[in-house]
Short mmCIF file of C-alpha atoms and ligand atoms in Angstrom, two decimals:
data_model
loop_
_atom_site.label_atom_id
_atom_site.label_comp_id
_atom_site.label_asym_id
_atom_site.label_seq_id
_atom_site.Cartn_x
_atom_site.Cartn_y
_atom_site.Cartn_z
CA UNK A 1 88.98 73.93 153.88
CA UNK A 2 86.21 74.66 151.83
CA UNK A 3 84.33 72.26 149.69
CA UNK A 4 82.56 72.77 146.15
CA UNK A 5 78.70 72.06 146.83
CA UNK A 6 79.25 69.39 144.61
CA UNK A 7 82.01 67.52 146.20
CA UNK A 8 79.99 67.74 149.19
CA UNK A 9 76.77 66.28 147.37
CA UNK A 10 79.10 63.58 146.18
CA UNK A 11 80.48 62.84 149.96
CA UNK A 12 76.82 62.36 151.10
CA UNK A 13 75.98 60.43 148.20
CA UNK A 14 79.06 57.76 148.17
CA UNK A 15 78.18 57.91 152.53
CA UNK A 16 74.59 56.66 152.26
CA UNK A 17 75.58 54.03 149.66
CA UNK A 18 78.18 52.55 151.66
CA UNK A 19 76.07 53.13 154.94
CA UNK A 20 73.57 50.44 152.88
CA UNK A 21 75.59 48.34 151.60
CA UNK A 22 78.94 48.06 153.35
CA UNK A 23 78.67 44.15 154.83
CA UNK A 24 78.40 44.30 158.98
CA UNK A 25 80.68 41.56 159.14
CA UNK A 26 84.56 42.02 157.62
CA UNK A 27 85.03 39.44 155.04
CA UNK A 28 87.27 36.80 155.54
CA UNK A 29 90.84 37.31 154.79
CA UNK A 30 91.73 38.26 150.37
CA UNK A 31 94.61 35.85 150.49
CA UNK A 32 92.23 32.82 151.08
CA UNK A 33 89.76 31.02 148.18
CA UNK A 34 86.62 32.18 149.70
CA UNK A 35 87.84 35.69 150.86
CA UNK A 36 89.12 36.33 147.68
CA UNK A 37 85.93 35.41 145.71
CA UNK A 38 83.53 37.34 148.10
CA UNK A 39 85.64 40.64 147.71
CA UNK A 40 85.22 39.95 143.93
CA UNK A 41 81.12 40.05 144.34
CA UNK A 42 81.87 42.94 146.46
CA UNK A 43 83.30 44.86 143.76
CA UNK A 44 80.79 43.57 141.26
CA UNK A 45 78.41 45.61 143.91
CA UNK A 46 80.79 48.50 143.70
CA UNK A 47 80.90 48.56 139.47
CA UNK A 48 76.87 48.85 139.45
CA UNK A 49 76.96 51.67 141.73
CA UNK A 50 79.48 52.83 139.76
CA UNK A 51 81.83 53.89 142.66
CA UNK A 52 84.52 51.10 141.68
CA UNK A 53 86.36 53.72 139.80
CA UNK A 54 84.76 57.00 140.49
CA UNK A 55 88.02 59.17 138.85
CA UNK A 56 87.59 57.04 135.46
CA UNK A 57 85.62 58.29 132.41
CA UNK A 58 81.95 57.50 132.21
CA UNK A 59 82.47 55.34 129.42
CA UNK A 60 84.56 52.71 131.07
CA UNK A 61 82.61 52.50 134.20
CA UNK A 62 83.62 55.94 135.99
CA UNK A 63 82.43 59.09 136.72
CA UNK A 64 84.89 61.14 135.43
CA UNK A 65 85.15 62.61 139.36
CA UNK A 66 87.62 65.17 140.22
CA UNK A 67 91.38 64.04 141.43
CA UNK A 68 89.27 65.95 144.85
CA UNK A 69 86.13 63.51 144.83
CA UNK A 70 88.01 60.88 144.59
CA UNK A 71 90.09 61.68 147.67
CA UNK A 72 87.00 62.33 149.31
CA UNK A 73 85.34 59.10 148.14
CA UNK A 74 88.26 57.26 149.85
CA UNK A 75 87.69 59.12 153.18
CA UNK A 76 84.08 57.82 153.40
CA UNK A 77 84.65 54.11 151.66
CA UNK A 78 87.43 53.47 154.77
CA UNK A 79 85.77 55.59 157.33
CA UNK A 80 82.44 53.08 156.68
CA UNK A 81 84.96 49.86 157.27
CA UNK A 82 84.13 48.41 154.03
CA UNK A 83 86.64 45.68 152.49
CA UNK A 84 89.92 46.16 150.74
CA UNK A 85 90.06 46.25 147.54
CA UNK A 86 90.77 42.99 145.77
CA UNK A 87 91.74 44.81 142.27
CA UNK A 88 93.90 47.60 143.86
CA UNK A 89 96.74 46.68 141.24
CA UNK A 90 94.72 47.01 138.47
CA UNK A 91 92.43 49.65 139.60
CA UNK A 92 95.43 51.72 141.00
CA UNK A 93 98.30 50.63 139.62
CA UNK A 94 97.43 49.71 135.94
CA UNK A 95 94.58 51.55 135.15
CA UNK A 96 96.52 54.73 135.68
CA UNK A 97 99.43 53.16 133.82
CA UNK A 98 97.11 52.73 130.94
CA UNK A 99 95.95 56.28 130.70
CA UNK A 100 99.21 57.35 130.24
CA UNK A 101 100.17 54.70 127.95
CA UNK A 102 97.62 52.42 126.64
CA UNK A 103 95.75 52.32 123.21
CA UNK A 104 91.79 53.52 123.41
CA UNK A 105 91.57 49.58 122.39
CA UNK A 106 93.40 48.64 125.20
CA UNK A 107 91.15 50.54 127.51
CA UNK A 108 88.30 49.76 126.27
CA UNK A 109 88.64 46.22 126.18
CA UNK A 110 90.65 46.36 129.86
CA UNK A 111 89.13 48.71 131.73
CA UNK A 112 85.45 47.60 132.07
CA UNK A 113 85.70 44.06 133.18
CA UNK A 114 88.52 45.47 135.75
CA UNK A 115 85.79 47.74 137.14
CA UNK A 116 83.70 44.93 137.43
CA UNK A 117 86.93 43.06 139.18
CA UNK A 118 85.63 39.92 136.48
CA UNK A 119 89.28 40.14 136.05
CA UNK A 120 91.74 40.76 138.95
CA UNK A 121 95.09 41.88 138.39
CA UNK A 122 98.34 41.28 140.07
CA UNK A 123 101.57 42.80 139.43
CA UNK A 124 104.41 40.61 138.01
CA UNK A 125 107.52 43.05 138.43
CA UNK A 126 109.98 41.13 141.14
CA UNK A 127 112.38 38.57 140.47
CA UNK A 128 114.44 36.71 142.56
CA UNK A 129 117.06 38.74 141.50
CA UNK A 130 115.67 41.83 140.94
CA UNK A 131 113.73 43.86 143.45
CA UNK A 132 114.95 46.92 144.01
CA UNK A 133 117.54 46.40 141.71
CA UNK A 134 114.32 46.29 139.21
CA UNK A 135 116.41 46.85 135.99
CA UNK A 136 118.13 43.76 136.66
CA UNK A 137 115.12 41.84 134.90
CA UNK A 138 116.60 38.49 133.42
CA UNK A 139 112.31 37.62 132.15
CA UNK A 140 112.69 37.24 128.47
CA UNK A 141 110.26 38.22 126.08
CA UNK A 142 111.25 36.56 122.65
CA UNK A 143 109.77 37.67 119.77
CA UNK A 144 107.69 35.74 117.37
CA UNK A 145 104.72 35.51 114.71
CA UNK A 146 102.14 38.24 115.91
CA UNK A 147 103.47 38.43 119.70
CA UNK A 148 106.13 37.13 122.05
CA UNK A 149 106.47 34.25 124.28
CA UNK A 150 107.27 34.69 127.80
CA UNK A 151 110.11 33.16 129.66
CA UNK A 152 111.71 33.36 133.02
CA UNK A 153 110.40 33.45 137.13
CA UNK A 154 108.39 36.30 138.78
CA UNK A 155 108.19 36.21 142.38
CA UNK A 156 106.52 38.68 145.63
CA UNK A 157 103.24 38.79 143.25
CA UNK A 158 100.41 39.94 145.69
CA UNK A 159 97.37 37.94 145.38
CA UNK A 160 98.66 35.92 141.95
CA UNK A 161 97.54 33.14 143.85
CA UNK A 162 94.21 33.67 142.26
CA UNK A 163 93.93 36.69 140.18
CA UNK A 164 92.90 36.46 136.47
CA UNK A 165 95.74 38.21 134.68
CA UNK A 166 99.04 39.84 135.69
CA UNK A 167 101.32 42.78 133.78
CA UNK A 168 104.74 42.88 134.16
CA UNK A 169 108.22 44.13 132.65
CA UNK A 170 110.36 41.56 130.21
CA UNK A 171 113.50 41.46 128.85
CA UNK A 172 113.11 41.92 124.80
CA UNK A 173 116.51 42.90 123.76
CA UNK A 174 119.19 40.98 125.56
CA UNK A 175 121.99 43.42 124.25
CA UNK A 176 120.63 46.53 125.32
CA UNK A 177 121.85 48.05 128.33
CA UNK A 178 120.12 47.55 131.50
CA UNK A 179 117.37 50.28 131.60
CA UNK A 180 116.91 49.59 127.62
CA UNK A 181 115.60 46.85 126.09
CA UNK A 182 112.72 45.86 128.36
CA UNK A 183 108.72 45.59 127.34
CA UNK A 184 106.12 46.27 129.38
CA UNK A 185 103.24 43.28 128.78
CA UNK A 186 100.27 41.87 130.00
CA UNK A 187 99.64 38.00 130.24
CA UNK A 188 96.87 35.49 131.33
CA UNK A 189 97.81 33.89 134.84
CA UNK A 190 95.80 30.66 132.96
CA UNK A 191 97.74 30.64 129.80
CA UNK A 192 99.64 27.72 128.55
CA UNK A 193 103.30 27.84 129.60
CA UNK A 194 102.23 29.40 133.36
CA UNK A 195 102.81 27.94 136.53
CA UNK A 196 101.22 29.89 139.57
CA UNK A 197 102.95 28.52 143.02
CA UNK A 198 101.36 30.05 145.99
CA UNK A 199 103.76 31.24 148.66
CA UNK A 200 102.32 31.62 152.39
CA UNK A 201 103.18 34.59 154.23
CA UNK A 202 103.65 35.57 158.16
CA UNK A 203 99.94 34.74 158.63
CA UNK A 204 100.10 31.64 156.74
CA UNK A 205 97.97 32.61 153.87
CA UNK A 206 98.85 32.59 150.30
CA UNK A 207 99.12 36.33 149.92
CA UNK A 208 101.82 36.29 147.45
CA UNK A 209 103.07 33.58 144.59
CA UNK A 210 105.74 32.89 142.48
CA UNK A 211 105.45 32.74 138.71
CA UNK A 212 106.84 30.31 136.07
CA UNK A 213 106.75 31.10 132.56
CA UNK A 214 107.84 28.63 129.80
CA UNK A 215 107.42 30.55 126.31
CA UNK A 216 103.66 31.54 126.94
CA UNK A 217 102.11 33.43 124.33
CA UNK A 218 101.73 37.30 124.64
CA UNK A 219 99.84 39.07 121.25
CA UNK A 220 101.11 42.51 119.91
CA UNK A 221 97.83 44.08 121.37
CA UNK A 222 99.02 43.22 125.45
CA UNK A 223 102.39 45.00 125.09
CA UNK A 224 101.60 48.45 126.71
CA UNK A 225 103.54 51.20 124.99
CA UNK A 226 106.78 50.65 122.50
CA UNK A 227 108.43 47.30 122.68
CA UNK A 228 111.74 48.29 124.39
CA UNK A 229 110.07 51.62 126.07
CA UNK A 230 108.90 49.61 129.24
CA UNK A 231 111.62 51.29 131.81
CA UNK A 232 110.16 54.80 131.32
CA UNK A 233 106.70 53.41 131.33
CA UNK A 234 107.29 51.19 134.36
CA UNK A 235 108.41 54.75 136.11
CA UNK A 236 105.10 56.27 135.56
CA UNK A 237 103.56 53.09 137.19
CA UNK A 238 105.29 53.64 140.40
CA UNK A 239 104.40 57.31 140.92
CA UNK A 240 101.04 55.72 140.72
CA UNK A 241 101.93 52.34 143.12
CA UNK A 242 104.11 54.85 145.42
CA UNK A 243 101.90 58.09 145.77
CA UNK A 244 97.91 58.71 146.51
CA UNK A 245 96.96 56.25 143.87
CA UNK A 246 97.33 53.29 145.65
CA UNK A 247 97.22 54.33 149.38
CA UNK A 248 94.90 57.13 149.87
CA UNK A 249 95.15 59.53 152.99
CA UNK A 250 91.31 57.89 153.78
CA UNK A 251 92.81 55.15 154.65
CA UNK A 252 95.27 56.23 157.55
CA UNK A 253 92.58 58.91 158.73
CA UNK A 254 90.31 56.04 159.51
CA UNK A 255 92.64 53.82 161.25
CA UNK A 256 93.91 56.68 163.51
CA UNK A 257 90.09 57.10 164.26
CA UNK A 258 90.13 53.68 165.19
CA UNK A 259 93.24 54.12 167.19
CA UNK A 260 91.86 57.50 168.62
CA UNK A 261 88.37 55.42 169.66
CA UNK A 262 90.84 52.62 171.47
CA UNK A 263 92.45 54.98 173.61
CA UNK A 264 89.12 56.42 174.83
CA UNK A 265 87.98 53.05 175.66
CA UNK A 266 91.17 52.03 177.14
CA UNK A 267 93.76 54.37 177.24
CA UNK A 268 95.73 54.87 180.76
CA UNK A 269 95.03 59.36 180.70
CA UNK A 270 98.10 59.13 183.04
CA UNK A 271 100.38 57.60 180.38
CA UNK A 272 101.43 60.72 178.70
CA UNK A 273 104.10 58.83 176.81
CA UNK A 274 101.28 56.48 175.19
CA UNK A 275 98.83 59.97 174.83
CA UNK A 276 101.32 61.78 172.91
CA UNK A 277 102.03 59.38 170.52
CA UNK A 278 97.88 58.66 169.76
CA UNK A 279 97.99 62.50 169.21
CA UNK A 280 101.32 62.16 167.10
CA UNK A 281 99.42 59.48 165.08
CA UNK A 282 96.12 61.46 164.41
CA UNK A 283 98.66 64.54 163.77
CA UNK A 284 100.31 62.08 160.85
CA UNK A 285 97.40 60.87 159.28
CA UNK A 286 95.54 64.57 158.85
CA UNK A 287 99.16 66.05 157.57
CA UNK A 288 98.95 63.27 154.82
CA UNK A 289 94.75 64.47 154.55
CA UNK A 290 95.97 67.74 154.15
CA UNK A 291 99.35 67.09 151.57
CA UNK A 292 97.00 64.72 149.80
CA UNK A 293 94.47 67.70 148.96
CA UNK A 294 97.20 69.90 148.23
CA UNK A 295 98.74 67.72 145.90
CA UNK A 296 95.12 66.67 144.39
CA UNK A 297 94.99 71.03 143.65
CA UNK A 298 99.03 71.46 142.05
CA UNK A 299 98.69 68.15 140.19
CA UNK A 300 98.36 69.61 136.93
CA UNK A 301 100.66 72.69 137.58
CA UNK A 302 103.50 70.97 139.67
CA UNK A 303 105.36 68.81 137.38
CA UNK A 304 107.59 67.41 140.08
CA UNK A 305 104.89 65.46 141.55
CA UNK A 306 106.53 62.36 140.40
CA UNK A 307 109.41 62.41 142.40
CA UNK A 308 107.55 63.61 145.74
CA UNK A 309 105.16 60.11 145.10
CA UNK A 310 108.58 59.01 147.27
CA UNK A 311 107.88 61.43 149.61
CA UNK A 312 104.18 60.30 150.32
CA UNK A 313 105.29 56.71 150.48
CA UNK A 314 108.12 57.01 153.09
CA UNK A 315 105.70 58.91 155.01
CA UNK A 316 101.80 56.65 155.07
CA UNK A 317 103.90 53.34 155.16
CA UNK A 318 105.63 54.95 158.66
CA UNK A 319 102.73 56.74 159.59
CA UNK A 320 100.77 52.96 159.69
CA UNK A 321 103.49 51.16 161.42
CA UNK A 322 103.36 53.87 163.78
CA UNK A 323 99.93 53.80 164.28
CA UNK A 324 99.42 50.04 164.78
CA UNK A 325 102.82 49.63 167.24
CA UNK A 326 100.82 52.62 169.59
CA UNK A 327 97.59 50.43 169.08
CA UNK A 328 99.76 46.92 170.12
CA UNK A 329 101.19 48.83 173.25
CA UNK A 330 97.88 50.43 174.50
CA UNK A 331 96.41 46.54 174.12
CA UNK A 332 99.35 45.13 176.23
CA UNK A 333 98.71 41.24 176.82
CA UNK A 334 95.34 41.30 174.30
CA UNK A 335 98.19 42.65 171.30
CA UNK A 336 98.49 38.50 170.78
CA UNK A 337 94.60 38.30 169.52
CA UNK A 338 93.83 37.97 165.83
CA UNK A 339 91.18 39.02 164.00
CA UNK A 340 88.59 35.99 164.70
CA UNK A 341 88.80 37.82 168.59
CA UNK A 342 86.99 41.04 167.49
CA UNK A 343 87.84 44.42 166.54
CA UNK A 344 90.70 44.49 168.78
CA UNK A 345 91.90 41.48 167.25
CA UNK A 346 92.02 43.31 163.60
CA UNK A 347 94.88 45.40 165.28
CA UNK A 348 97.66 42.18 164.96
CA UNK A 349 96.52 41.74 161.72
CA UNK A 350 97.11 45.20 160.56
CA UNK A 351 100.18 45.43 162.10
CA UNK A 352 101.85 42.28 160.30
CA UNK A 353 100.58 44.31 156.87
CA UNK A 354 101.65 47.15 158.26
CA UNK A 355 105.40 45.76 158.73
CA UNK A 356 105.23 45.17 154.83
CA UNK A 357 104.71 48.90 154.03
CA UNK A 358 108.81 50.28 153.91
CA UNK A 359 109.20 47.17 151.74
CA UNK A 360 106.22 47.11 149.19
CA UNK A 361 105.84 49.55 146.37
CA UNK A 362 110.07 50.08 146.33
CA UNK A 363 111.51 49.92 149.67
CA UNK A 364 111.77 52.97 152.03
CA UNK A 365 116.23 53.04 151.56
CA UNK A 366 114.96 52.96 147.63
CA UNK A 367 112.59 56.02 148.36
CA UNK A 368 115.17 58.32 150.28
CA UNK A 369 117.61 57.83 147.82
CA UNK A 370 115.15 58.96 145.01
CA UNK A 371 114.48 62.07 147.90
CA UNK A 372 118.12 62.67 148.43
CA UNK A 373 119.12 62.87 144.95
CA UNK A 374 116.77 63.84 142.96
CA UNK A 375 114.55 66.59 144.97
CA UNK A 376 117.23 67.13 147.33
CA UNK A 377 119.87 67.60 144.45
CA UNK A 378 122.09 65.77 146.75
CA UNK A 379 125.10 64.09 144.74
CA UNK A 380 124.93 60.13 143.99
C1 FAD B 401 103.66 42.79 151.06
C2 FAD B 401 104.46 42.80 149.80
C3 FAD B 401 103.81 42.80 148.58
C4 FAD B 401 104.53 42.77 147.40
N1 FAD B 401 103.84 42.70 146.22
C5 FAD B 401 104.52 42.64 145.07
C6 FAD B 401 103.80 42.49 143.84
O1 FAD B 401 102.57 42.43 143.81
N2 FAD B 401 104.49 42.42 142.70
C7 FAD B 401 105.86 42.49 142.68
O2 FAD B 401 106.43 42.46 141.60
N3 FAD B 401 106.59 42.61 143.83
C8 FAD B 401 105.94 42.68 145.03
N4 FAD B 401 106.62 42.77 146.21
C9 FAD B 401 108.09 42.74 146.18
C10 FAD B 401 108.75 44.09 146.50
O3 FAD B 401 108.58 44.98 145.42
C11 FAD B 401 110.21 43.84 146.80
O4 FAD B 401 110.27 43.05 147.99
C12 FAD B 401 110.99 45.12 147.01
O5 FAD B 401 111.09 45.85 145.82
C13 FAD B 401 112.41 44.85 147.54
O6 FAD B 401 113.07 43.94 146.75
P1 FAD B 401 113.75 42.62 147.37
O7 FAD B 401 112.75 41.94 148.23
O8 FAD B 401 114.38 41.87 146.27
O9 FAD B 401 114.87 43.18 148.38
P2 FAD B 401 116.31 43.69 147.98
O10 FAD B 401 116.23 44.56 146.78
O11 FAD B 401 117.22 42.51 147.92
O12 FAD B 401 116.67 44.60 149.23
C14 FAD B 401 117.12 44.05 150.48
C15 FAD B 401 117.47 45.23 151.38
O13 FAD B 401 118.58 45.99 150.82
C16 FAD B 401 118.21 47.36 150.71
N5 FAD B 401 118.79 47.94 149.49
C17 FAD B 401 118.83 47.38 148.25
N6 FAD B 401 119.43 48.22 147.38
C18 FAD B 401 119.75 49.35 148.08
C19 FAD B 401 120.36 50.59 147.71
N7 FAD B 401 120.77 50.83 146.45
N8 FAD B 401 120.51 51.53 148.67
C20 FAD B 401 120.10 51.29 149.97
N9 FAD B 401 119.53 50.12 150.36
C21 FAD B 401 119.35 49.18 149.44
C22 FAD B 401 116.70 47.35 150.60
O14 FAD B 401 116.14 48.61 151.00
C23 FAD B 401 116.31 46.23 151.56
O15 FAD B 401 116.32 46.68 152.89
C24 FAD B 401 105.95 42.80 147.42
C25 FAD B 401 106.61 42.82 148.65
C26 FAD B 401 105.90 42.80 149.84
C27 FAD B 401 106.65 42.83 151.14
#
């Protein structure tokens, strides 16, 4: 594969930055008050750099960089160990959502202080009683003088705990069938009328929450598209949430490096069994390099895209579970350590987020019936 010379002065660029500035110690967990506040700074140091959002225009704190740079961006920002990215709904999930979608108001007053992560983002889709079943919304969004208030109980929202705002799908027209009738808004997590309970997860911290809306006031400017359009626009999100947007190939390249690098230090070169599948794992994580490229090139010619986002999220959320079980097994007895233990501790830890993957983002069953029916053509 041949890069443009400018892609490649890009690479060395973003590399040298991070090689500066990445911190040498991992920050403590995002789902805890401090972790949470020092990946914020961190992506205050990102924004001034202006490598936060490299793909966005220059005028909302991008670069306007090529669909390419910014896969190449991601190779070096996980490759140099630097931290996750506390805005990854807005930055990935939104953002893109609002390109499609949004006002040039709404961007302009949204995008920057995203970039800046001075306001964090969390999704507010899930409800008790609708998660892959996401149509069955029962969130009401009555209408009133110059907005709508909010009603009803979110649940599953990553990091609500303490993000700044949230967007999320409501129920507008009662009577409308169940794909019809829903608005896609945007609402303060502060607001009058919310009620943020934190909800601990395997590790025990409060990566998720619950949240409680009694009529909270949402203005005309935070619904994103058509009142009652929100199901087609909530599609578009999740070729976003689903495909490259949110979970580059970067990512998996450098944690089969890491897995590659454990194996050398460890590794039993009798154990064939164990070999093969490190080899399997680096073999997964440069066919997803490779797809994601291809896919970066056909983007604007290939119009079924959307549907193959499924594709690329059955595969990276498999791909990691396979990549951290291998890891687990080649530790044996020193699987148990957490991340306080070291870098071979950060392998338990990945693999609990890891588990997540076939259920975040629509789960995996959800994904290969999109496949099987429609780029398959198979029948319902
Ligand atoms: C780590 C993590 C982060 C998350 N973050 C967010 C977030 O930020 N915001 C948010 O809104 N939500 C979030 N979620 C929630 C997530 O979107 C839902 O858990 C997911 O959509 C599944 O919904 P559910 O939990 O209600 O399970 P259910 O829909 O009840 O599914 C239970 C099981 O039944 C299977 N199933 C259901 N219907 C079918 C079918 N038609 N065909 C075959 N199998 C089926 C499912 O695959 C699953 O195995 C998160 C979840 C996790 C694990």
């Amino acid at each position: 594969m041949d890069f443009d010379p400018q892609v490649v002065e890009f690479r060395a660029e973003v590399a040298d930055w991070l090689a500066e500035h990445v911190p040498d110690t991992p920050l403590p967990s995002i789902d805890t008050a401090e972790g949470f506040a020092l990946h914020r700074s961190w992506e205050a140091e990102l924004a001034a750099a202006r490598l936060a959002a490299v793909s966005w225009p220059a005028e909302y704190g991008g670069r306007g960089a090529s669909l390419v740079q910014w896969l190449v961006f991601e190779e070096e920002y996980w490759a140099a160990g630097a931290p996750g990215r506390v805005n990854q709904n807005g930055l990935f999930v939104l953002a893109p959502t609002l390109f499609g979608h949004g006002t040039a108001e709404q961007l302009a007053r949204i995008l920057p202080p995203m970039a800046r992560a001075e306001q964090v983002w969390a999704q507010a889709w899930s409800e008790p009683g609708a998660g892959s079943d996401l149509a069955g919304i029962r969130s009401r969004a009555a209408r009133t003088e110059g907005g709508w208030l909010l009603s009803g109980q979110k649940t599953w929202s990553s990091r609500a705990t303490f993000a700044d705002r949230a967007f999320g799908l409501f129920r507008s027209d009662p009577a409308a069938g169940r794909h019809h009738g829903l608005t896609y808004l945007m609402f303060d997590l502060r607001a009058d009328g919310v009620t943020v309970r934190p909800i601990l997860q395997l590790d025990g911290e409060p990566g998720f929450a619950e949240i409680f809306l009694d009529e909270v006031f949402v203005p005309d400017a935070d619904v994103i598209g058509e009142p009652g359009d929100g199901w087609r626009i909530a599609m578009s999100t999740t070729e976003h949430e689903r495909g490259l947007s949110l979970r580059s190939p970067g990512r998996f390249m450098a944690v089969a490096a890491r897995l590659i690098d454990l194996w050398q230090r460890i590794g039993d070169p009798t154990d064939t069994a164990l070999a093969n599948r490190v080899v399997d794992a680096w073999i997964g994580a440069r066919a997803y390099q490779l797809h994601g490229f291809r896919m970066a090139s056909r983007v604007d010619a290939d119009a079924s895209v959307a549907a193959r986002s499924s594709l690329a999220k059955v595969f990276w959320s498999e791909l990691d579970l396979a990549i951290h079980e291998t890891a687990l097994d080649l530790l044996g007895p020193r699987a148990e350590l957490r991340g306080e233990c070291g870098p071979d501790g950060r392998w338990l830890d990945g693999y609990l987020f890891a588990m997540a993957g076939p259920i975040y983002a629509g789960t995996n069953e959800i994904q290969r019936n999109i496949l099987a029916e429609r780029v398959l053509g198979l029948p319902r």
